Structures are given as structure tokens and as C-alpha cells.
Amino acid sequence: MSTTTTGALIGAAIDSLSGDDDGVADGAIIGAVTANVLKVVAPLIVTYAVGWAVLRGAAELKDRIFGEVE
């Protein structure tokens, strides 16, 4: 099952729990859009976090080898 379909199903399920009588189509649409946005944003966040950690580690290693420069 694709991410979009899973997002639509989860969105529809959450929308149906609210008790509104207007149907679950709007929840499915919001869930599908949210899933697609997260499909793009989540890898960017993880890549940024890993890059930041590597840079921090490299700076710490440099400080240990050459001493801390003020």
C-alpha cells in the first residue's frame, strides 16, 4: 500500500472519530496531502540532523587533536 493511500485511510479514520456527519472524504484528502508532504519533509529533516551531527563531531575531533582555539 502506498504512503498516500495509508495517509488517506488514517485521515479518514481520524475524521470519522470526530462524530461529524459530513463524511470522511475531507479527512482522507487532508491525510493524503499530509502524507505526501511528510514524504518530502521527513528526509530533509533527517539529512539536516545527520549533517549537523557530523559537523559537530568533526569540530569536537579537531578540538581534541589540535586543542581548543579561542
XYZ file of C-alpha atoms in Angstrom:
70
model
C 0.000 0.000 0.000
C 1.406 3.394 -0.902
C 2.065 6.209 1.531
C -0.681 8.325 0.005
C -3.261 5.587 0.447
C -2.157 4.934 4.010
C -2.366 8.646 4.796
C -5.834 8.817 3.285
C -7.017 5.839 5.323
C -5.606 7.254 8.554
C -7.065 10.698 7.808
C -10.462 9.189 7.081
C -10.357 7.134 10.279
C -9.446 10.166 12.388
C -12.140 12.242 10.698
C -14.767 9.581 11.342
C -13.858 9.550 15.048
C -14.813 13.215 15.381
C -18.507 12.289 15.108
C -19.358 14.723 12.333
C -21.990 13.613 9.832
C -20.323 15.256 6.827
C -18.477 12.152 5.685
C -14.838 11.195 5.766
C -13.737 12.441 2.342
C -12.248 15.664 3.677
C -10.234 13.726 6.258
C -8.989 11.375 3.540
C -7.870 14.303 1.391
C -6.108 16.004 4.295
C -4.465 12.703 5.257
C -3.247 12.081 1.709
C -1.817 15.591 1.370
C -0.150 15.342 4.781
C 1.410 12.002 3.857
C 2.846 13.452 0.649
C 4.233 16.499 2.444
C 5.845 14.295 5.093
C 7.298 12.115 2.337
C 9.286 15.168 1.207
C 9.943 16.955 4.510
C 10.983 13.999 6.702
C 14.074 13.069 4.627
C 15.137 16.722 4.576
C 14.915 16.948 8.362
C 16.826 13.692 8.858
C 19.520 14.762 6.372
C 19.929 18.116 8.113
C 20.158 16.451 11.554
C 22.763 13.933 10.397
C 24.811 16.654 8.699
C 24.674 18.819 11.813
C 25.794 15.893 13.996
C 28.699 15.114 11.653
C 29.841 18.746 11.691
C 29.629 18.860 15.488
C 31.603 15.621 15.720
C 34.245 16.908 13.291
C 34.625 20.119 15.299
C 34.965 18.152 18.537
C 37.561 15.851 16.964
C 39.515 18.869 15.673
C 39.456 20.417 19.157
C 40.754 17.182 20.701
C 43.584 16.819 18.188
C 44.759 20.426 17.894
C 43.443 21.882 21.136
C 40.609 24.330 21.520
C 41.171 27.601 19.681
C 39.557 30.702 21.169
